[in-house]
CSV table of C-alpha atoms in Angstrom, one decimal:
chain,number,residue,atom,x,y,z
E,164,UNK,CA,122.3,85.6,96.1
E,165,UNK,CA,121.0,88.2,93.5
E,166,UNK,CA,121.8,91.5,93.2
E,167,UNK,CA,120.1,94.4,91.4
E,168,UNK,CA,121.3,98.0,90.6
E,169,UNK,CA,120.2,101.6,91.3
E,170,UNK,CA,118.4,102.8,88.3
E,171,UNK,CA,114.9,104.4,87.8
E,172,UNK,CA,112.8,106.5,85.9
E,173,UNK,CA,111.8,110.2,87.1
E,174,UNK,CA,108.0,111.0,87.4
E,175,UNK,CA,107.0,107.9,89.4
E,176,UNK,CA,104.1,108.9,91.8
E,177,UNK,CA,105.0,107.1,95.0
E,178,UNK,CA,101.7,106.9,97.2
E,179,UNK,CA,98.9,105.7,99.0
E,180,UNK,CA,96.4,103.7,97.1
E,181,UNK,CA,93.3,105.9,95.8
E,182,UNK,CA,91.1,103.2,96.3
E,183,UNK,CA,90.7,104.4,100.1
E,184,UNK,CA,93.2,101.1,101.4
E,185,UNK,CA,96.9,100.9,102.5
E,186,UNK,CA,98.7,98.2,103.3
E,187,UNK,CA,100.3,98.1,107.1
E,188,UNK,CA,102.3,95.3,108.9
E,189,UNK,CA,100.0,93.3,110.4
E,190,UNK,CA,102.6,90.4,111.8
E,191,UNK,CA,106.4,89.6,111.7
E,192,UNK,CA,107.7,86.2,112.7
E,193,UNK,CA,111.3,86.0,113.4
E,194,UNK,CA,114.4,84.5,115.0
E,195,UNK,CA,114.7,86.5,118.2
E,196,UNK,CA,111.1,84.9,119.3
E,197,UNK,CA,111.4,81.1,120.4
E,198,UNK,CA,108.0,79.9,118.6
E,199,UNK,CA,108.2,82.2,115.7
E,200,UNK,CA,111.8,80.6,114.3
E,201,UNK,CA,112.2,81.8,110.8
E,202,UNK,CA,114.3,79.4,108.5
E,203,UNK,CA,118.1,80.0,110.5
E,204,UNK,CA,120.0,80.4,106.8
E,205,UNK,CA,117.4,82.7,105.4
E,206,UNK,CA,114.3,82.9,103.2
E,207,UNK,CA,114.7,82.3,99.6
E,208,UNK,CA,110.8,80.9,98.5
E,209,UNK,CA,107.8,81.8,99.9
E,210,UNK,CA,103.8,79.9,99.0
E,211,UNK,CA,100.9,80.4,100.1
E,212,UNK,CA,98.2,77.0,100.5
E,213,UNK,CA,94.7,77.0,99.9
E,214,UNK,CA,93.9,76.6,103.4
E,215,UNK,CA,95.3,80.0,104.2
E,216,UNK,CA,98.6,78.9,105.7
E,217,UNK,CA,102.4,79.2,103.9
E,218,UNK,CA,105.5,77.6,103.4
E,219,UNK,CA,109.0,79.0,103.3
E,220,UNK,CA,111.8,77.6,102.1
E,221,UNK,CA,115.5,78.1,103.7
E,222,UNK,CA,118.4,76.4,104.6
E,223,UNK,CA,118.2,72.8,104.3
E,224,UNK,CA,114.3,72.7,105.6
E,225,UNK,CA,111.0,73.8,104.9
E,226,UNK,CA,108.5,75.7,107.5
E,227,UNK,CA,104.6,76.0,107.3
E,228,UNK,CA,103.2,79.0,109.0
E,229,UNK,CA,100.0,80.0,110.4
E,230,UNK,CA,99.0,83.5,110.8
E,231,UNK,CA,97.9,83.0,114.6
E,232,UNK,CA,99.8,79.9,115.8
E,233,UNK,CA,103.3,80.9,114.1
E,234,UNK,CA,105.4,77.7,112.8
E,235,UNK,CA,103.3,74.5,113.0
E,236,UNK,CA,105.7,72.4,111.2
E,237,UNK,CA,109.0,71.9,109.7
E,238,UNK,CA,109.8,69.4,106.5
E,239,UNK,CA,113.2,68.6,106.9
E,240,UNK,CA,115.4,66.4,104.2
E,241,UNK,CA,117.3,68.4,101.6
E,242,UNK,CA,121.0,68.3,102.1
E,243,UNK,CA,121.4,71.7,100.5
E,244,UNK,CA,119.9,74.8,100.3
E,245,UNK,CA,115.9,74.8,99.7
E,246,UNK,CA,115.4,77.6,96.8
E,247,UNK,CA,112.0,76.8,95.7
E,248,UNK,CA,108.0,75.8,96.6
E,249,UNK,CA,105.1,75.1,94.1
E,250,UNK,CA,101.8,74.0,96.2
E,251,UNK,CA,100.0,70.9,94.5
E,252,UNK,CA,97.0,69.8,93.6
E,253,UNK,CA,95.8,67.0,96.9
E,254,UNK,CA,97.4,69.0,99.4
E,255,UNK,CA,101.1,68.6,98.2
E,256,UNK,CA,103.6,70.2,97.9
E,257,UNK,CA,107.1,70.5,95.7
E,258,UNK,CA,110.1,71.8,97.0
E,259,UNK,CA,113.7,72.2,94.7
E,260,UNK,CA,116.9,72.5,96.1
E,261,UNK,CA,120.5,72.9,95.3
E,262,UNK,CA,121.2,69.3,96.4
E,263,UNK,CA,119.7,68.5,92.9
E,264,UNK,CA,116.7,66.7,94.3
E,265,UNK,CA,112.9,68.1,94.0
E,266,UNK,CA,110.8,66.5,96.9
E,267,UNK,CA,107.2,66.4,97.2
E,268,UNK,CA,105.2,66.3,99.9
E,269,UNK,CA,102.6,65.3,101.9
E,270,UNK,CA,101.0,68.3,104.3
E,271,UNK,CA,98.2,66.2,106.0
E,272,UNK,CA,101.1,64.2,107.3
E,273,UNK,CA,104.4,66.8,106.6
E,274,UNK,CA,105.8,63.4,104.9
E,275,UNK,CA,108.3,63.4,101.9
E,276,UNK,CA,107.0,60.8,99.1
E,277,UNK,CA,108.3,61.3,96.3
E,278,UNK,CA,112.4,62.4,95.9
E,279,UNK,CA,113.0,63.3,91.8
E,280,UNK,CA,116.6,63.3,90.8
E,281,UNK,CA,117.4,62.8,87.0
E,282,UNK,CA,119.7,60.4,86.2
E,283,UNK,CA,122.7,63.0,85.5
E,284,UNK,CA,123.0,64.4,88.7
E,285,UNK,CA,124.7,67.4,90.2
E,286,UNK,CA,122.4,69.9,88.6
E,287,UNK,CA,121.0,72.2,91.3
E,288,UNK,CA,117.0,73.6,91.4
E,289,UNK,CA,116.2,77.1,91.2
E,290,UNK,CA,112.3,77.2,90.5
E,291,UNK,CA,109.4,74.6,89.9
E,292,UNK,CA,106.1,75.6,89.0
E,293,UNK,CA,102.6,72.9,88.8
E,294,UNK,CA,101.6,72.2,85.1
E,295,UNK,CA,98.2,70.2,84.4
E,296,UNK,CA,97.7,66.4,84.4
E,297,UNK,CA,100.2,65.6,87.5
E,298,UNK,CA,103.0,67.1,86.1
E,299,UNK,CA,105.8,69.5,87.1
E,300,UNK,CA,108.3,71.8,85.3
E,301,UNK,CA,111.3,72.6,87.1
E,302,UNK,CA,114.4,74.8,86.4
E,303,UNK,CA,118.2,74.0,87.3
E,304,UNK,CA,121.4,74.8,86.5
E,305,UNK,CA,121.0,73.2,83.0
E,306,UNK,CA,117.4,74.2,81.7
E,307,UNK,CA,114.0,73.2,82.7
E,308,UNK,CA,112.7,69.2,83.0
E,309,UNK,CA,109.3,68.1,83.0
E,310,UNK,CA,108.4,65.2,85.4
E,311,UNK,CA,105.3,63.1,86.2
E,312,UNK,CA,104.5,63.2,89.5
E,313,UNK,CA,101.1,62.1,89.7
E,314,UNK,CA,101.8,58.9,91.3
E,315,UNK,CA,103.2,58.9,95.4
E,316,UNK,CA,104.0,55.3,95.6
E,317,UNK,CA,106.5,55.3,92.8
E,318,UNK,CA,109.5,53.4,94.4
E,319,UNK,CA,112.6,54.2,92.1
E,320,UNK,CA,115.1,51.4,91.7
E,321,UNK,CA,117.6,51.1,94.5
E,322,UNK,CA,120.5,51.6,92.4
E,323,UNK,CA,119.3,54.9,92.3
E,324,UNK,CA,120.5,55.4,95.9
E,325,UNK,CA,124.2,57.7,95.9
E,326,UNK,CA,126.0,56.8,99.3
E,327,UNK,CA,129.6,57.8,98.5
E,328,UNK,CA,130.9,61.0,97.2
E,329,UNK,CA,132.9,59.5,94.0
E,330,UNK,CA,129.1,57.7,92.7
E,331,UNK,CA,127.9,61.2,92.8
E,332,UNK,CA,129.4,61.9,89.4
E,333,UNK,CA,128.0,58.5,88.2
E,334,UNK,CA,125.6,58.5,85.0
E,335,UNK,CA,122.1,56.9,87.3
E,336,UNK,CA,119.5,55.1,86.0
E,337,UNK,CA,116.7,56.6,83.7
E,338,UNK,CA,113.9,57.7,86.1
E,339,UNK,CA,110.9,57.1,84.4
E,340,UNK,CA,109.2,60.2,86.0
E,341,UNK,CA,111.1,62.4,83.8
E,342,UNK,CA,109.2,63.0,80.9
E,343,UNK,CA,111.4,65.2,79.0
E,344,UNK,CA,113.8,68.5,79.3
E,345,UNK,CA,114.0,71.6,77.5
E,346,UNK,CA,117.8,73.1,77.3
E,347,UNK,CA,118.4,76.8,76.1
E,348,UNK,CA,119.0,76.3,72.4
E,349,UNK,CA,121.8,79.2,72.4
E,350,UNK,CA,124.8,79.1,73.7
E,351,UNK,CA,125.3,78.8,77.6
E,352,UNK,CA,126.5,82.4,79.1
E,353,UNK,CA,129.1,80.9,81.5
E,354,UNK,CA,128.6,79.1,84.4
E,355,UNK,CA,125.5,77.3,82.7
E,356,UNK,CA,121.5,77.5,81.6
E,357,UNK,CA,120.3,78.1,84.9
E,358,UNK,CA,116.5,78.9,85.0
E,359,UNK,CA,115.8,81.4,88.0
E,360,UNK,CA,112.5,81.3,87.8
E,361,UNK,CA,109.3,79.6,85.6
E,362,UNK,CA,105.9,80.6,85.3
E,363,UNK,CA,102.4,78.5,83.4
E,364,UNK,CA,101.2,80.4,81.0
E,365,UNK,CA,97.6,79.1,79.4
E,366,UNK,CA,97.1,77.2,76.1
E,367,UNK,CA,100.5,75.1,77.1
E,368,UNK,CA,103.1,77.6,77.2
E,369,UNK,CA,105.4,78.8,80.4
E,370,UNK,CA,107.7,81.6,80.6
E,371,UNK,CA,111.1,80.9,82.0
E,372,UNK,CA,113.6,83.6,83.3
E,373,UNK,CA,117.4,82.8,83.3
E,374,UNK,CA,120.8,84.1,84.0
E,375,UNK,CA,120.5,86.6,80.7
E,376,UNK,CA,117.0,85.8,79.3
E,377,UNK,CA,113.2,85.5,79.2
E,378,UNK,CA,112.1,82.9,77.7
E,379,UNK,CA,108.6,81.8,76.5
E,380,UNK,CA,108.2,78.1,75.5
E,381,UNK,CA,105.8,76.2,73.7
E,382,UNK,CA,105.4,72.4,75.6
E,383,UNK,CA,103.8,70.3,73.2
E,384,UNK,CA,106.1,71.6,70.5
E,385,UNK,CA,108.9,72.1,72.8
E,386,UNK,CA,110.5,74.9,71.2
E,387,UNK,CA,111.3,78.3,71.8
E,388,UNK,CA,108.5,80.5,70.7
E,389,UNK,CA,109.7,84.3,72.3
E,390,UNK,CA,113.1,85.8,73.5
E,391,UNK,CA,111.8,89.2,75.2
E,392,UNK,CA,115.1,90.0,77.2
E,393,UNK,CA,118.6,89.3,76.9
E,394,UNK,CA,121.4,90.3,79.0
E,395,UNK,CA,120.0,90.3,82.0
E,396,UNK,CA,119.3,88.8,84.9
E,397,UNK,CA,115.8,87.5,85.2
E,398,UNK,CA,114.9,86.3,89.0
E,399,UNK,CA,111.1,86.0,88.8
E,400,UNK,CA,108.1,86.0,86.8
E,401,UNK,CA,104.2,85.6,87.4
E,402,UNK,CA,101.6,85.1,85.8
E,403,UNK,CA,98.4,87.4,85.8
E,404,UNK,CA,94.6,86.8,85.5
E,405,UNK,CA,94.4,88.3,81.9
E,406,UNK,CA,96.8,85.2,81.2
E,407,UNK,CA,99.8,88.0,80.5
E,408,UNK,CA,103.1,87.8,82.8
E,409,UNK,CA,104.9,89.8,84.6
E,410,UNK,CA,109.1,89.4,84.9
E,411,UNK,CA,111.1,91.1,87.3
E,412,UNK,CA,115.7,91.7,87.2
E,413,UNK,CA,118.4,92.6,88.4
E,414,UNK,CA,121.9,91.8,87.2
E,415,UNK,CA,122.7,93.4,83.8
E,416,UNK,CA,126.1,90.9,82.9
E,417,UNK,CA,128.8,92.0,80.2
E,418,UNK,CA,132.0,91.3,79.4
E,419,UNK,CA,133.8,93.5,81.9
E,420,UNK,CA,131.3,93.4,84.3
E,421,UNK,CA,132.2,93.5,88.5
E,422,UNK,CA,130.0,93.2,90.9
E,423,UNK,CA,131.3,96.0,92.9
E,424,UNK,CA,130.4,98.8,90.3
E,425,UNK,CA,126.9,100.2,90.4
E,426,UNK,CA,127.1,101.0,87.1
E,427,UNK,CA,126.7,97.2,85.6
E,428,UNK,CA,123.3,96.7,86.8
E,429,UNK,CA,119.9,97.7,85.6
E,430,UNK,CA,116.6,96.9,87.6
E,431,UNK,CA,113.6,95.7,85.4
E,432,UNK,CA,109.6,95.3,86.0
E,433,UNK,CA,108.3,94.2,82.7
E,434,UNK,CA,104.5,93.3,81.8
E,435,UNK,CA,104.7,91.3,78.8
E,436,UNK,CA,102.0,89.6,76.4
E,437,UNK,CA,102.3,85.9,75.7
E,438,UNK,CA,101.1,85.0,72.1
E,439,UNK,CA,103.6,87.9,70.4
E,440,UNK,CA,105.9,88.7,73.4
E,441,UNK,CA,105.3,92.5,72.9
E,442,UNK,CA,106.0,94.6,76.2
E,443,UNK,CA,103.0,96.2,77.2
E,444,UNK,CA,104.2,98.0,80.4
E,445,UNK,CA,107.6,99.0,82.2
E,446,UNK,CA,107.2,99.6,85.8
E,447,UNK,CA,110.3,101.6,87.0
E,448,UNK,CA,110.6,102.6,90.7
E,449,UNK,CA,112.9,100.0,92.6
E,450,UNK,CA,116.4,100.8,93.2
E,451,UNK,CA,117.4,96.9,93.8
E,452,UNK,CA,117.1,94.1,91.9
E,453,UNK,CA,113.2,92.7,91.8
E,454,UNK,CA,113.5,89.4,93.1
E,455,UNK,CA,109.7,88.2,93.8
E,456,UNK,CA,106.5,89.0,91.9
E,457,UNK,CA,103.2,88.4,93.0
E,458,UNK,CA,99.7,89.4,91.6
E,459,UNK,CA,97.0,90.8,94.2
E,460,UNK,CA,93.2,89.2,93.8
E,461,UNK,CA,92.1,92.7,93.4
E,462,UNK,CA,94.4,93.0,90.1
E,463,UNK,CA,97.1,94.9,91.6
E,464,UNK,CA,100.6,93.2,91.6
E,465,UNK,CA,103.1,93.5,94.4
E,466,UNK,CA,106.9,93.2,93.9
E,467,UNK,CA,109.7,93.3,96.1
E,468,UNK,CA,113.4,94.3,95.5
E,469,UNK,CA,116.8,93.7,97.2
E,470,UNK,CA,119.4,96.3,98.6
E,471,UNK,CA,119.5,99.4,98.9
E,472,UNK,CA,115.8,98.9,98.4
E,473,UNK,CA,114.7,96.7,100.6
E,474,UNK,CA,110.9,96.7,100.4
E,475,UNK,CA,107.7,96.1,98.7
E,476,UNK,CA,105.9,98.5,96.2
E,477,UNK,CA,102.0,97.7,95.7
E,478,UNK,CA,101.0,99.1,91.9
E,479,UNK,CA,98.0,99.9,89.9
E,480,UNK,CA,98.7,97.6,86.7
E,481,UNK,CA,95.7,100.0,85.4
E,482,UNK,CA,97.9,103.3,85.1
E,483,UNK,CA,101.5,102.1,86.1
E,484,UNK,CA,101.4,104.0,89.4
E,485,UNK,CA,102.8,102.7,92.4
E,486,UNK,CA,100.3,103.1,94.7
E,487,UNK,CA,102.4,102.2,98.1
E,488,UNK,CA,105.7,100.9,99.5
E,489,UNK,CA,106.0,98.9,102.3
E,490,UNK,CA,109.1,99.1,104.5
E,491,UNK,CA,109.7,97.3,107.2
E,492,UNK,CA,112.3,94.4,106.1
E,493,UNK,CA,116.0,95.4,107.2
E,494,UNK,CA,117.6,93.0,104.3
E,495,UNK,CA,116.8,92.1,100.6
E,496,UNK,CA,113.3,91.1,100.5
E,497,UNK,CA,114.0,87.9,98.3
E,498,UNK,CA,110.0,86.6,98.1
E,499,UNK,CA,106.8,87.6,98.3
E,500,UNK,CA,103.0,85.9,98.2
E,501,UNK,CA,99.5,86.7,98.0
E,502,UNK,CA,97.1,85.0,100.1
E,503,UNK,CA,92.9,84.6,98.9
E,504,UNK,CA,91.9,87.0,101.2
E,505,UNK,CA,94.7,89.9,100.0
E,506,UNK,CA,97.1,89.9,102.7
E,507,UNK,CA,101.1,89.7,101.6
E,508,UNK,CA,103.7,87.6,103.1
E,509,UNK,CA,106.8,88.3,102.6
E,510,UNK,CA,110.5,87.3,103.7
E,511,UNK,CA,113.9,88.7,103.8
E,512,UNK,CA,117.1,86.4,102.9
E,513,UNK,CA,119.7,86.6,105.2
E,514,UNK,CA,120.9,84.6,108.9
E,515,UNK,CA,118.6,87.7,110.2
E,516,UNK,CA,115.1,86.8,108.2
E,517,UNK,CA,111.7,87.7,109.0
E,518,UNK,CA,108.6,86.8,107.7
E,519,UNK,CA,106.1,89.8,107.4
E,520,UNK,CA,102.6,89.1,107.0
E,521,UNK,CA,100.6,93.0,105.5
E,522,UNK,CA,96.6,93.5,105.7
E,523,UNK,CA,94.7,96.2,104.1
E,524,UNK,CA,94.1,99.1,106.4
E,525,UNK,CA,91.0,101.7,105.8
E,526,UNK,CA,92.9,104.9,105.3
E,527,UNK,CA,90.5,107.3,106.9
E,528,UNK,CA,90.4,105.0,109.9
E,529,UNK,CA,93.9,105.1,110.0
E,530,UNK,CA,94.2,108.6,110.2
E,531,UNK,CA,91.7,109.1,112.4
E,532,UNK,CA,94.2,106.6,114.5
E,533,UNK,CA,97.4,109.1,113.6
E,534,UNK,CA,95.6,112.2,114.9
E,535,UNK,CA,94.8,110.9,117.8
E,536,UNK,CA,98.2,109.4,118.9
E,537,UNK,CA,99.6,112.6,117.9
E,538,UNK,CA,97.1,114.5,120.2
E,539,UNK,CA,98.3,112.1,122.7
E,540,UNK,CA,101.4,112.8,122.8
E,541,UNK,CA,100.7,116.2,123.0
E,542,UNK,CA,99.0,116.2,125.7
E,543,UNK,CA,101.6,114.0,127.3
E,544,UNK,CA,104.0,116.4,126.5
E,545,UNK,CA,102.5,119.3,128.1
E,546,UNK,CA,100.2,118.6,131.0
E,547,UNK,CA,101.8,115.1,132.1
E,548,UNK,CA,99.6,115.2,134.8
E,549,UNK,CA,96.9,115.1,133.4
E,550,UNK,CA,97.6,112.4,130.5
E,551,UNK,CA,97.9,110.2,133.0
E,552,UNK,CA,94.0,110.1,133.6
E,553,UNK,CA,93.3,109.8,129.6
């Protein structure tokens, strides 16, 4: 779905953490184990839930996982693919999809009750992120909407119901839930506004990425307070615990561009400050396109990237180093989540997809480990006799 391009800085210092931790693979969940099922049409979003548990989204459904028990539950009721998850306040969750609908949900009982479709239609959903007071922001096709969704017995009118394909292109009645929308004031680069990704920023503002910008947005005044990249791709951006963001690309469009060339692509990991939009770091490294960003509790961030990449780099937001890469994924690692306790999950995209969960590791316990399966099979090498009594 996105696709990033081979470019990077020299004088990046690839490497273990100094901190005396590493990441390792402590999990995968996959397709080729009959209880561990990973969404059949690939992994596009990935949350995690207070509780400890995630949800991915794929396909047409949604799964929740649990680190021990594997899949406990699938949400099934998009007609399209499922692109995007923001948990919610009461145990709730929001899910977009290319259908055009955002459904929230019920995890105590894994129960849709509320469907939002504005009254246009045939917009798809890219991203959706929780803002304060019940709300929700969400970015299509068209720009990003902001919807009230505070209230789970809403029962919309039931002319709002589309059961043919020619009332699909019907204008539908105003939904009441839709509090107001926020277009791209410039000029549309072709094929629409769409809004890859949004992130809330504090004292009212989000950040939205799109198809050749980064946008920072004021809500009460509604207004475009900061364009920080144009021309590019933006696929994902996160917020960090100083309140600045981080923003992650891939596709670099231009007039003559083709996706077959290498050359048209350019692969950014940006750390930006909110009130002025200056750029405070560039952290170059991946040779895809960054499609997921998450921030670590400890402060570190963790991004993952799409072909030839294909893996996660852990970094020190400190210095700018990255401080490990974690392969393991065999296709474009399209998301990626922290849980409280600082394990990542993270998925790959395609028919093939995994879900990898990564714990810390003490590094001088691990080594101890290495040296000792290496004198292993040493021994086992020379005096197989013997080994076998070891």
């Amino acid at each position: 779905r996105r696709r990033g391009d081979p470019s990077t800085r020299p004088g990046m210092q690839d490497g273990p953490s100094s901190a005396g931790a590493s990441y390792a693979c402590e999990a995968t969940y996959d397709g080729s184990h009959s209880t561990h099922v990973a969404n059949a049409d690939g992994i596009y979003s990935v949350v995690a839930l207070p509780g400890g548990r995630v949800v991915t989204a794929g396909g047409y459904e949604l799964k929740v996982w649990d680190r021990t028990e594997g899949c406990v539950a699938t949400l099934s009721g998009h007609e399209m693919d499922a692109n995007c998850l923001a948990a919610l306040p009461g145990n709730r969750l929001a899910s977009g999809s290319e259908d055009g609908t955002v459904k929230v949900w019920a995890l105590d009982s894994c129960l849709c009750v509320q469907t939002l479709l504005d009254h246009w239609g045939g917009k798809r959903v890219f991203s959706v992120a929780a803002l304060p007071e019940g709300r929700i922001i969400v970015g299509t096709d068209d720009g990003l909407e902001v919807w009230d969704v505070s209230d789970d017995t809403y029962e919309p009118d039931s002319s709002d119901d589309v059961s043919d394909d020619e009332s699909a292109f019907r204008l539908r009645p105003f939904d009441p839930r839709l509090l107001y929308t926020l277009p791209d004031p410039r000029p549309p680069y072709p094929g629409g506004d769409q809004v890859n990704c949004v992130a809330v920023l504090p004292r009212g503002r989000v950040a939205a990425g799109g198809d050749e910008n980064l946008l920072v947005w004021d809500l009460a005044e509604r207004r475009v307070l900061h364009t920080l990249m144009e021309n590019v791709f933006v696929n994902c951006v996160a917020v960090l615990p100083n309140g600045c963001f981080v923003s992650g690309a891939g596709i670099q469009p231009n007039e003559n561009w083709d996706e077959d060339e290498e050359n048209h692509y350019a692969t950014h990991l940006k750390v930006w400050h909110p009130d002025d939009g200056r750029r405070l770091q560039s952290l170059d490294g991946h040779l895809g396109g960054v499609q997921s960003v998450a921030p670590l509790p400890d402060g570190r961030l963790v991004s993952a990237a799409s072909f030839p990449d294909n893996h996660l780099r852990v970094w020190d937001l400190a210095d700018g180093r990255c401080l490990q890469i974690l392969r393991g994924h065999a296709n474009c690692v399209s998301c990626a989540t922290a849980l409280p306790n600082g394990r990542i999950v993270s998925a790959d995209q395609y028919a093939t997809s995994t879900l990898k969960v990564w714990a810390e590791r003490d590094r001088e316990i691990e080594t101890q480990v290495a040296r000792e399966v290496a004198r292993q099979r040493a021994v086992d090498d020379v005096v197989p006799e013997i080994a076998k009594f070891i």
